[in-house]
Short mmCIF file of C-alpha atoms and ligand atoms in Angstrom, two decimals:
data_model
loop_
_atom_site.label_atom_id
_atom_site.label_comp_id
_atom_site.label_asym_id
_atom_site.label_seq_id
_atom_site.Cartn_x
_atom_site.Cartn_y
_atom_site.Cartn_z
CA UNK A 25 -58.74 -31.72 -21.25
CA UNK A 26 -55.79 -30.59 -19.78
CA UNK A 27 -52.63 -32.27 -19.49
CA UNK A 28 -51.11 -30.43 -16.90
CA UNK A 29 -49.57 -32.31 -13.71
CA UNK A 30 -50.25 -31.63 -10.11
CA UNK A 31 -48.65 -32.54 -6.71
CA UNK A 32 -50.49 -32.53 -3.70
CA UNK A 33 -48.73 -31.75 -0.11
CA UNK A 34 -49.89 -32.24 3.48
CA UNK A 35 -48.67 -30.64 6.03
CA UNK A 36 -49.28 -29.36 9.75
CA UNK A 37 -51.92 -26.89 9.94
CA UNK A 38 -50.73 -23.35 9.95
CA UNK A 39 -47.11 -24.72 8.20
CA UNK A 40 -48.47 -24.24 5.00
CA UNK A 41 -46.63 -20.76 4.46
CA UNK A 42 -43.60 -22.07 5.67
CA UNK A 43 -43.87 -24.72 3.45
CA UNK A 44 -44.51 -22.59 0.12
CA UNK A 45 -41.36 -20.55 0.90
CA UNK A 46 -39.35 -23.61 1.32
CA UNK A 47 -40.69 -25.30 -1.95
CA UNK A 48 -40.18 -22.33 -3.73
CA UNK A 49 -36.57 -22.18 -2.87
CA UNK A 50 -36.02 -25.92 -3.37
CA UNK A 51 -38.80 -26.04 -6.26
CA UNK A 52 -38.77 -22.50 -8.25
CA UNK A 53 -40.44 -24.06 -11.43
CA UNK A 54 -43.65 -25.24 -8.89
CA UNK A 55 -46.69 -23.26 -9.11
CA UNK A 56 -49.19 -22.73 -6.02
CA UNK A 57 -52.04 -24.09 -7.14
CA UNK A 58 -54.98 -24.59 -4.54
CA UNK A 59 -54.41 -24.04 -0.61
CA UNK A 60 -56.31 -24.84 2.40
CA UNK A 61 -54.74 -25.04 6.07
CA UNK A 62 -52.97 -28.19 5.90
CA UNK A 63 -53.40 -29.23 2.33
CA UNK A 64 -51.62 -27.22 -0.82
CA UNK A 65 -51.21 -28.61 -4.27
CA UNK A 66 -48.88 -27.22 -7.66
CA UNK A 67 -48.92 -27.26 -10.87
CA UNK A 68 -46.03 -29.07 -12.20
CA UNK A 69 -43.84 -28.10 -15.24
CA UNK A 70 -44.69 -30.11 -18.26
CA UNK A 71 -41.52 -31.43 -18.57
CA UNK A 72 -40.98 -32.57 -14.88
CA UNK A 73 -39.46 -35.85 -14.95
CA UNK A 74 -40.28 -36.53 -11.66
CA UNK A 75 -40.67 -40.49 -10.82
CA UNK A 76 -43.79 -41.77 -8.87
CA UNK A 77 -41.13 -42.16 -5.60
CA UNK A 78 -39.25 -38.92 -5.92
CA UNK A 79 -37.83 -36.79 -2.64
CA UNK A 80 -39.33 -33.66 -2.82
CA UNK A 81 -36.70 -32.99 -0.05
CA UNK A 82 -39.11 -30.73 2.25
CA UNK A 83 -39.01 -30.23 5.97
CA UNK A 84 -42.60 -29.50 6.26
CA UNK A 85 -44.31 -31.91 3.95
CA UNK A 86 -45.94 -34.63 6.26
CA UNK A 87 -47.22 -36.49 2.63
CA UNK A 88 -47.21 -35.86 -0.87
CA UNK A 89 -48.04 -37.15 -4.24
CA UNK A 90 -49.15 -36.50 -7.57
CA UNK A 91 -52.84 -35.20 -7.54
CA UNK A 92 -55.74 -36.80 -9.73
CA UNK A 93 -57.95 -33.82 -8.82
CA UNK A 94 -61.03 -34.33 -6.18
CA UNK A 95 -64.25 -35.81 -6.08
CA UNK A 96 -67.67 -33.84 -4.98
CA UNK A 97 -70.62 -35.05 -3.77
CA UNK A 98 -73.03 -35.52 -0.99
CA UNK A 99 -72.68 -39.24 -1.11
CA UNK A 100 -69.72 -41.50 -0.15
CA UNK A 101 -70.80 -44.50 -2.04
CA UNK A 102 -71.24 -42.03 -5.09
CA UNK A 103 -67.81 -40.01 -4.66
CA UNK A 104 -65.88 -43.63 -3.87
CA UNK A 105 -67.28 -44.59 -7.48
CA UNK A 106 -66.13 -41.18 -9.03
CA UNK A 107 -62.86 -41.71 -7.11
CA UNK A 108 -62.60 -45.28 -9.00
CA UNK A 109 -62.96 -43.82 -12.46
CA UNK A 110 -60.39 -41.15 -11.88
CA UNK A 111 -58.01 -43.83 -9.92
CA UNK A 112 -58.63 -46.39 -13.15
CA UNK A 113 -58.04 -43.85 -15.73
CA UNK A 114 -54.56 -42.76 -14.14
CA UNK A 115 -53.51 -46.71 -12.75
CA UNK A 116 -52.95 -47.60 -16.90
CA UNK A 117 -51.45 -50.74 -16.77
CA UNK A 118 -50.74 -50.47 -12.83
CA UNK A 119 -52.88 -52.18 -9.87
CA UNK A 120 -53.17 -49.72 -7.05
CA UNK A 121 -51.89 -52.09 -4.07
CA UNK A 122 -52.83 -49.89 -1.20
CA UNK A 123 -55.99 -47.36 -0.20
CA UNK A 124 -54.59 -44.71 1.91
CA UNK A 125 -57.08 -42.25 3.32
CA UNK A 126 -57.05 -39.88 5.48
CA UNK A 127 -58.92 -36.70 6.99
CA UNK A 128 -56.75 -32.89 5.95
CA UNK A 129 -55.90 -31.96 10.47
CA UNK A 130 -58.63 -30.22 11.90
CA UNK A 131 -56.42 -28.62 14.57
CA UNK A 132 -52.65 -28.14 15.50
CA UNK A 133 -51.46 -31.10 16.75
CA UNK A 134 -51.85 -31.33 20.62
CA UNK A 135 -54.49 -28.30 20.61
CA UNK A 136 -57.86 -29.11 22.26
CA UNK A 137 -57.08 -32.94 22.33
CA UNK A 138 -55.98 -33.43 18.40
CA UNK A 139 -53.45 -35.96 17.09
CA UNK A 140 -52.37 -36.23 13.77
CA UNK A 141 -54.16 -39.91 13.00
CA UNK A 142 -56.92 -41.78 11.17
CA UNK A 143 -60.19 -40.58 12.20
CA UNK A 144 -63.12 -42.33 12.16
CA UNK A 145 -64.08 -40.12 9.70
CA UNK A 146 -61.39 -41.60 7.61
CA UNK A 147 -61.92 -45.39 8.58
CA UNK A 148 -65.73 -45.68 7.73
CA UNK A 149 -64.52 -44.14 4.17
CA UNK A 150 -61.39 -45.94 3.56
CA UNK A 151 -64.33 -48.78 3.93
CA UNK A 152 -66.78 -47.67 1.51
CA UNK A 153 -63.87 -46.65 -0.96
CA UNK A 154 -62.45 -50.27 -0.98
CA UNK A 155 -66.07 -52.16 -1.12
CA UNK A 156 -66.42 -49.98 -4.44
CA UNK A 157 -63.18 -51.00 -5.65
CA UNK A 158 -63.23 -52.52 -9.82
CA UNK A 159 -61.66 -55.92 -9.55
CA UNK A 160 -59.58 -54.59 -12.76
CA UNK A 161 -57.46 -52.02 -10.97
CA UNK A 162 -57.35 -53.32 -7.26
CA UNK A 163 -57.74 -57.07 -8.26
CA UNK A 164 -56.83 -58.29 -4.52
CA UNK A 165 -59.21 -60.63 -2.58
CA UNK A 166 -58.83 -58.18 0.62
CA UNK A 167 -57.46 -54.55 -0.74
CA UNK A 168 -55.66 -53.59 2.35
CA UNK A 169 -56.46 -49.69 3.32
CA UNK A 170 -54.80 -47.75 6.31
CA UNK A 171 -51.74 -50.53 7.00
CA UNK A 172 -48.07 -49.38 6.33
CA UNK A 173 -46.96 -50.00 2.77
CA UNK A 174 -43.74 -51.38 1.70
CA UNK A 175 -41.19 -49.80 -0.03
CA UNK A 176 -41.96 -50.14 -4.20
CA UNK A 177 -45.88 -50.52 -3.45
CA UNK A 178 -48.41 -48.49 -5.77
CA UNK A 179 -50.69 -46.06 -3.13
CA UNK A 180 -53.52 -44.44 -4.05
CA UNK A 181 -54.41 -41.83 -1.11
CA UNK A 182 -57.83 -39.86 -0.62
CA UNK A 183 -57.33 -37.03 0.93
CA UNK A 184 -60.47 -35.85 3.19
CA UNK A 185 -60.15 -31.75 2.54
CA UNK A 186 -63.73 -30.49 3.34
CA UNK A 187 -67.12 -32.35 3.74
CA UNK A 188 -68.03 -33.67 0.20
CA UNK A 189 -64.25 -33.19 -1.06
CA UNK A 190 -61.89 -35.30 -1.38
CA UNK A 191 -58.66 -35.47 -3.07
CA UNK A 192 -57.28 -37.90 -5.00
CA UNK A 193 -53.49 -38.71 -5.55
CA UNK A 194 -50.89 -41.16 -6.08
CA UNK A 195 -47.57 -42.17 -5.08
CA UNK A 196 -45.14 -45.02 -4.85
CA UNK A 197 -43.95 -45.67 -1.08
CA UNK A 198 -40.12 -44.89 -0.69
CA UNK A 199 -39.22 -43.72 2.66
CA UNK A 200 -40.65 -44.65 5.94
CA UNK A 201 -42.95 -41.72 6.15
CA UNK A 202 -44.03 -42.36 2.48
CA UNK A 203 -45.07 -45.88 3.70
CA UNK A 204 -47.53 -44.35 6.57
CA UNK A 205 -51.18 -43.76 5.79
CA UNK A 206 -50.99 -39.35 5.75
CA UNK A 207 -47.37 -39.62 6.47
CA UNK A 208 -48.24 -40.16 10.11
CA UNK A 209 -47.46 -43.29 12.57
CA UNK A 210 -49.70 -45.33 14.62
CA UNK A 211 -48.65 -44.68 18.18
CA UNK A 212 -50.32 -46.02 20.71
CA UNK A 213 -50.01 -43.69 24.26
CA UNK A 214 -49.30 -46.17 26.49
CA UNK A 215 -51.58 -45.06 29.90
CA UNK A 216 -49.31 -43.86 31.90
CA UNK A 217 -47.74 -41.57 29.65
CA UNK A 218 -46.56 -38.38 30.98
CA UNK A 219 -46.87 -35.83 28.36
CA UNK A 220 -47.46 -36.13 24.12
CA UNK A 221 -43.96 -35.85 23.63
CA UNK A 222 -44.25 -39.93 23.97
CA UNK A 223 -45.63 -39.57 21.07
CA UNK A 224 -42.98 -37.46 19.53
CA UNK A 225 -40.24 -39.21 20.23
CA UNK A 226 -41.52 -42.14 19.52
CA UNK A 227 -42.03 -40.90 15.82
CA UNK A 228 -38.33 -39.40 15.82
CA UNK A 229 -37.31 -42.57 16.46
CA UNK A 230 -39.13 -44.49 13.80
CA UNK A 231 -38.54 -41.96 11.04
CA UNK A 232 -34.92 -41.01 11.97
CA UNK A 233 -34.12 -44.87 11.99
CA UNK A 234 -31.20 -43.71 14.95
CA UNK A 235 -29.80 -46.89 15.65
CA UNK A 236 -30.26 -46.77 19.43
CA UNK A 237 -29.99 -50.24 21.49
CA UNK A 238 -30.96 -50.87 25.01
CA UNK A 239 -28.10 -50.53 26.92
CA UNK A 240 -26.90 -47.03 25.41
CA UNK A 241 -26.27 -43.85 27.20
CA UNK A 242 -28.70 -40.90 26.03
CA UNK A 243 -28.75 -37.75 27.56
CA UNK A 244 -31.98 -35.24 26.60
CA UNK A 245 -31.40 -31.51 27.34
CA UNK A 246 -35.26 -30.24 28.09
CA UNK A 247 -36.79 -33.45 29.82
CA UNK A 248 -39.32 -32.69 32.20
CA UNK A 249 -42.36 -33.88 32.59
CA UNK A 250 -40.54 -37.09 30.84
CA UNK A 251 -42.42 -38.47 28.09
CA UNK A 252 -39.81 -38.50 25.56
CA UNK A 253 -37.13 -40.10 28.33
CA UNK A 254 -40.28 -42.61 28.98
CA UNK A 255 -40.20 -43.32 25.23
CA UNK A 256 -36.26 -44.10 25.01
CA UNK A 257 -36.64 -45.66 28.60
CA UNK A 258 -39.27 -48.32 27.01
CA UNK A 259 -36.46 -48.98 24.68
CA UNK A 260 -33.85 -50.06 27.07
CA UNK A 261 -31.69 -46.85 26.72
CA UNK A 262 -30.05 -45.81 30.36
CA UNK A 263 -31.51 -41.98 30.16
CA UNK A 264 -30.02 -38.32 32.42
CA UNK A 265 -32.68 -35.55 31.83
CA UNK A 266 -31.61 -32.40 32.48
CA UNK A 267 -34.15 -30.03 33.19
CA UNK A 268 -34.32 -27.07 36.04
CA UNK A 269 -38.18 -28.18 36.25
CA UNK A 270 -38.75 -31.46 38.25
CA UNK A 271 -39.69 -34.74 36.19
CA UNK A 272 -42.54 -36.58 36.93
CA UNK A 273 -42.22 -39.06 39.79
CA UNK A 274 -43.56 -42.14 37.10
CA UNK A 275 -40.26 -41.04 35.24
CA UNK A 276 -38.31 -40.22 38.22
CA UNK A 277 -39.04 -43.93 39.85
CA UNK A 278 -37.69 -45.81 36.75
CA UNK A 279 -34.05 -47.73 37.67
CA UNK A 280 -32.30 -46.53 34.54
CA UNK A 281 -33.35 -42.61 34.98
CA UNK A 282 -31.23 -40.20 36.46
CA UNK A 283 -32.54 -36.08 36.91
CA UNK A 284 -29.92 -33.47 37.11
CA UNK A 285 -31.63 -30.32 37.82
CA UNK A 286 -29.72 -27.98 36.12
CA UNK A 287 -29.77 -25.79 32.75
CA UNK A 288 -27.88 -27.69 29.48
CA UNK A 289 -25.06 -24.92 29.79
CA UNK A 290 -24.39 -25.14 33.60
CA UNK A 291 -23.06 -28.92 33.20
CA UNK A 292 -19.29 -29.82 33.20
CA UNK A 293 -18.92 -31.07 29.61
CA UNK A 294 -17.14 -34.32 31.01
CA UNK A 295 -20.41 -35.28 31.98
CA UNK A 296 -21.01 -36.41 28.65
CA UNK A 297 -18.09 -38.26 28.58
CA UNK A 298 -20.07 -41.77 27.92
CA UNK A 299 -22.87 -40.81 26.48
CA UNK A 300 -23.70 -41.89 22.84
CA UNK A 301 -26.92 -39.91 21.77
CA UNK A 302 -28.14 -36.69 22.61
CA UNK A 303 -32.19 -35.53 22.69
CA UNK A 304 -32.25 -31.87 23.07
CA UNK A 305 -36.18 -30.49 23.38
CA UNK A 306 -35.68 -27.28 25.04
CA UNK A 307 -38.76 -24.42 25.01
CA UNK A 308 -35.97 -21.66 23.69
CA UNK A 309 -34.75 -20.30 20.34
CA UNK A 310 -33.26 -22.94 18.03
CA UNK A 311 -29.93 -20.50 18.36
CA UNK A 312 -30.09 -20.76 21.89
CA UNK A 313 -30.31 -24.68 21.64
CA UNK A 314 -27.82 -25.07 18.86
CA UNK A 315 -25.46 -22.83 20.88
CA UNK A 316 -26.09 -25.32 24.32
CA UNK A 317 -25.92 -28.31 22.23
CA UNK A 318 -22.63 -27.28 20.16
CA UNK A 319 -20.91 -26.87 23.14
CA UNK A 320 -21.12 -30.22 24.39
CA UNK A 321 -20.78 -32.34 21.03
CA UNK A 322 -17.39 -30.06 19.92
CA UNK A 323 -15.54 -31.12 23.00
CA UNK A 324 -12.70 -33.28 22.98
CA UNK A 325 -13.28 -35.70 25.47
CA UNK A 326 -16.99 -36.03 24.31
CA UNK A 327 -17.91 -38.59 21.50
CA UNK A 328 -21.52 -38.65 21.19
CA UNK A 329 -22.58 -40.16 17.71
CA UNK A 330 -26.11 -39.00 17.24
CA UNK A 331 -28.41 -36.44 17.98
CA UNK A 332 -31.79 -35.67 18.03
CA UNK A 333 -32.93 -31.97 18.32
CA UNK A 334 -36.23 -30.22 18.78
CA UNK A 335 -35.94 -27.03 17.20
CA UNK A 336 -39.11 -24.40 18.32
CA UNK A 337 -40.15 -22.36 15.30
CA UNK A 338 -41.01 -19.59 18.01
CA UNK A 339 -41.80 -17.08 14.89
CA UNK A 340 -43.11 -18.83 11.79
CA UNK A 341 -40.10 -16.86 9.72
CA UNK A 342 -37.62 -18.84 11.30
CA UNK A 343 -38.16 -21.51 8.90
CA UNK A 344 -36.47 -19.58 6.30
CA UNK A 345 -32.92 -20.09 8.07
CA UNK A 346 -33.67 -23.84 8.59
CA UNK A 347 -30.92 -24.76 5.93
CA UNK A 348 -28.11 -22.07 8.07
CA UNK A 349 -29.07 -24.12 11.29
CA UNK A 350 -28.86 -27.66 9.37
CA UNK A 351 -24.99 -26.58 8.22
CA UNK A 352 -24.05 -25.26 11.56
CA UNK A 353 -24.64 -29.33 12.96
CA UNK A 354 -22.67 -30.78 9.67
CA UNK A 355 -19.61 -28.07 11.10
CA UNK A 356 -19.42 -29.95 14.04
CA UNK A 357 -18.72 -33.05 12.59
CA UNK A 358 -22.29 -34.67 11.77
CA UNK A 359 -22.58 -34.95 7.73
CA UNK A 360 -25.60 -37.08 7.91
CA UNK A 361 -27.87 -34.65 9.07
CA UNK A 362 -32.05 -34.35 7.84
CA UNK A 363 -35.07 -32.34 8.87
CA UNK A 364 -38.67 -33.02 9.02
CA UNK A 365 -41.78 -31.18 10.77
CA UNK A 366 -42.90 -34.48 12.55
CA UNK A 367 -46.75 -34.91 12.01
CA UNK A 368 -46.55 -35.06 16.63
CA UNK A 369 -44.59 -31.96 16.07
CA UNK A 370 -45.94 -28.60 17.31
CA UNK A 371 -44.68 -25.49 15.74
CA UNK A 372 -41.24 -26.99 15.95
CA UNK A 373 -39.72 -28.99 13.77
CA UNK A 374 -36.48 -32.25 14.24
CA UNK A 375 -33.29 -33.12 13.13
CA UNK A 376 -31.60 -36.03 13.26
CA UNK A 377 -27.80 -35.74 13.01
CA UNK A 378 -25.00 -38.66 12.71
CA UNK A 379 -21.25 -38.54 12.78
CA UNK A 380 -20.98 -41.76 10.49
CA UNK A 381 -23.42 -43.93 8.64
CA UNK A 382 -25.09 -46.82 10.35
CA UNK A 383 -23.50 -50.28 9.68
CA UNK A 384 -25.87 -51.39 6.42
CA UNK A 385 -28.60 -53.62 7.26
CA UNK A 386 -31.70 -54.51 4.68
CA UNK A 387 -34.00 -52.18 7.29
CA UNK A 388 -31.92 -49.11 6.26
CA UNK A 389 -31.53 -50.03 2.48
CA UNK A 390 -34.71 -47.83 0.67
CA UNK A 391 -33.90 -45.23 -1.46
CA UNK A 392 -34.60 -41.83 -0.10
CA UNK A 393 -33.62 -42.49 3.47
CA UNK A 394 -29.80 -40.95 3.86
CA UNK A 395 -30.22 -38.23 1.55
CA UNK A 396 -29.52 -34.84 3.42
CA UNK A 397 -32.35 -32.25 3.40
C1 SAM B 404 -41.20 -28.91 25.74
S1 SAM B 404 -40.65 -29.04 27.38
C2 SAM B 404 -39.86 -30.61 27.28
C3 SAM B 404 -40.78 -31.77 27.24
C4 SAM B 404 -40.03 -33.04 27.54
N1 SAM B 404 -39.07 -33.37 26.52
C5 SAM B 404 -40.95 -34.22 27.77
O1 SAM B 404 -40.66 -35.26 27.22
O2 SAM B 404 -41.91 -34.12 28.53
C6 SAM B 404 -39.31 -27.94 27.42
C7 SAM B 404 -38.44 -28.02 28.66
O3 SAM B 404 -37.20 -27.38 28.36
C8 SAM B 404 -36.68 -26.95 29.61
N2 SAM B 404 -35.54 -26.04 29.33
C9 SAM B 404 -35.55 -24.79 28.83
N3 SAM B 404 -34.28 -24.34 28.70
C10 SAM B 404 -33.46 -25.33 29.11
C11 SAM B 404 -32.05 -25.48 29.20
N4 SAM B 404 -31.21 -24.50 28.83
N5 SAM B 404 -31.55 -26.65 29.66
C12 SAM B 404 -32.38 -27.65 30.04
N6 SAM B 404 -33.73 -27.56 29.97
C13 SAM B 404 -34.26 -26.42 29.52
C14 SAM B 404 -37.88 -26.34 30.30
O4 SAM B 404 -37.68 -26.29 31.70
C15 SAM B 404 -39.00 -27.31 29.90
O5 SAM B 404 -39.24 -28.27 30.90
#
């Protein structure tokens, strides 16, 4: 048998290509080893070194771990008991404390009603999987599956990649995303939503950690219809959109929303005066939204300390300059700046970008989470 080590990576469908480039810039020693839209894994050097919680520092992996290789079958019940054997042989002296499972995306997010999620799909086998569990390697009286790990805690994920495949891996939660079943949130739309990008700023917000409080100005170049202001709105924040396209009137009615109808550029730079964060989600070329966004955060009379920025990957190559746009932000005076394709993302991708480090608090203490990317 072979002794050779593998890492698994999910990612949005149609990113994988983007994501190979990056990892083999970032990665050279990594070998492609199987691919499928939204699911790649490598072939690790022998001498790796690589701990069960390391940053693989990628903007496009939504999850990754180290692969135990897949099950077959025609059978749950019977791959969940080939899964076991695989999972035992691996665990050693470790108890898995966590069942992550979850179902490879069958679309691009937002395309013909799909969100990034667990599907029921994934639910009715996260079931079966932890029924067949051996007391000896999951030893807990209820074996939780699906729920958001805690940083240090043992995961073993199943990967649904094709009907009768799965994939098994393993990896040690770190970060927030590495605590999230697939590396995605649990969002709940709320009903009165007024576009997805609820969604996506709501997952910004969780994964960036910005430390936002309800009271704070926020400004977001790119608003309308208004789901992400709705999002920072339900948080307290006192939110301008500025958008030449009109906002919806849910969004419009709310007492701490104002609409300037105008592009990002056309605005005295005063405006921003007492503003504190700045959401940029404009449908142009990251250039064009760098350029509009530089210009207000390098004025004098303009301190805002954070910034969140949808970047559209209009042509899949434009991933390859993602590290020239990422030093541009740190030259205006934002060191702590990171990237990630957001599982709500599109063919985009965020950045989150801070002028000084958040006062320490225990909820900002795991490992990976200030490390630049
Ligand atoms: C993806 S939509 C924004 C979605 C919005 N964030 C939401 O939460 O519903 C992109 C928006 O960017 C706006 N836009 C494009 N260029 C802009 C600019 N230079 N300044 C402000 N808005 C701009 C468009 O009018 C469009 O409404």
């Amino acid at each position: 048998m072979s002794d050779a080590e593998f890492l698994f990576v999910v990612c949005q469908r149609g990113a994988e290509s983007a994501l190979k480039r990056e990892l083999a810039c970032t990665w050279p020693q990594f070998r492609l080893a199987f691919s499928r839209p939204g699911f790649v894994t490598f072939k690790l050097p022998v001498d790796h070194g690589l701990s069960p919680d390391f940053a693989l520092r990628s903007v496009f992996a939504r999850s990754y771990g180290f692969s135990m290789g897949r099950c077959t079958g025609s059978y749950a019940e019977l791959m969940a008991d080939q899964l076991w054997q695989q999972a035992g042989r691996r665990a050693g002296q470790q108890a898995w404390d966590h069942l992550h499972v979850w179902q490879r995306d069958t679309a691009v997010p937002g395309d013909r009603d799909f969100e990034p999620g667990i599907s029921t799909l994934a639910r009715q086998i996260g079931r079966i999987v932890a029924e067949r569990r051996p007391p000896s390697v999951a030893p807990q009286r209820v074996f939780p599956v699906n729920l958001v790990a805690r940083p240090g805690q043992h995961i073993l994920d199943c990967v649904l990649v094709e009907p009768g495949q799965w994939w098994i891996g393993s990896h040690q939660a770190s970060d927030m995303p590495s605590r999230w079943p697939g590396g995605t949130p649990k969002i709940d739309m709320p009903d009165d939503a007024v576009s997805r990008a609820y969604l996506k700023m709501t997952e910004a917000l969780l994964w960036s950690r910005l430390p936002v409080a309800a009271g704070d100005r926020c400004v977001e170049l790119g608003s309308s219809p208004g789901g992400s202001c709705q999002a920072l709105l339900d948080r307290g924040l006192i939110v301008t959109g500025i958008d030449p396209a009109d906002m919806s009137p849910v969004v419009l009615q709310h007492p701490n929303f104002t609409h300037i109808k105008a592009r990002g550029a056309d605005l005295k730079r005063r405006e921003f005066s007492r503003v504190k964060w700045l959401v940029a989600d404009a449908n142009v070329a990251p250039n064009h939204t760098l350029d509009t966004v530089e210009h207000i955060v390098t004025h004098r009379q303009v301190d805002i300390q954070g910034i969140l920025m949808t970047l559209k990957l209009i042509d899949w190559h434009l991933a390859d300059r993602i590290p020239e746009y990422l030093q541009r932000v740190r030259r205006w005076g934002y060191p702590l700046v990171r990237a990630r394709q957001l599982a709500f993302n599109r063919q985009e991708f965020t950045v989150v970008a801070l002028r000084r480090r958040p006062r320490p608090s225990r909820r900002f203490a795991t490992k990976r989470r200030l490390t630049s990317t």
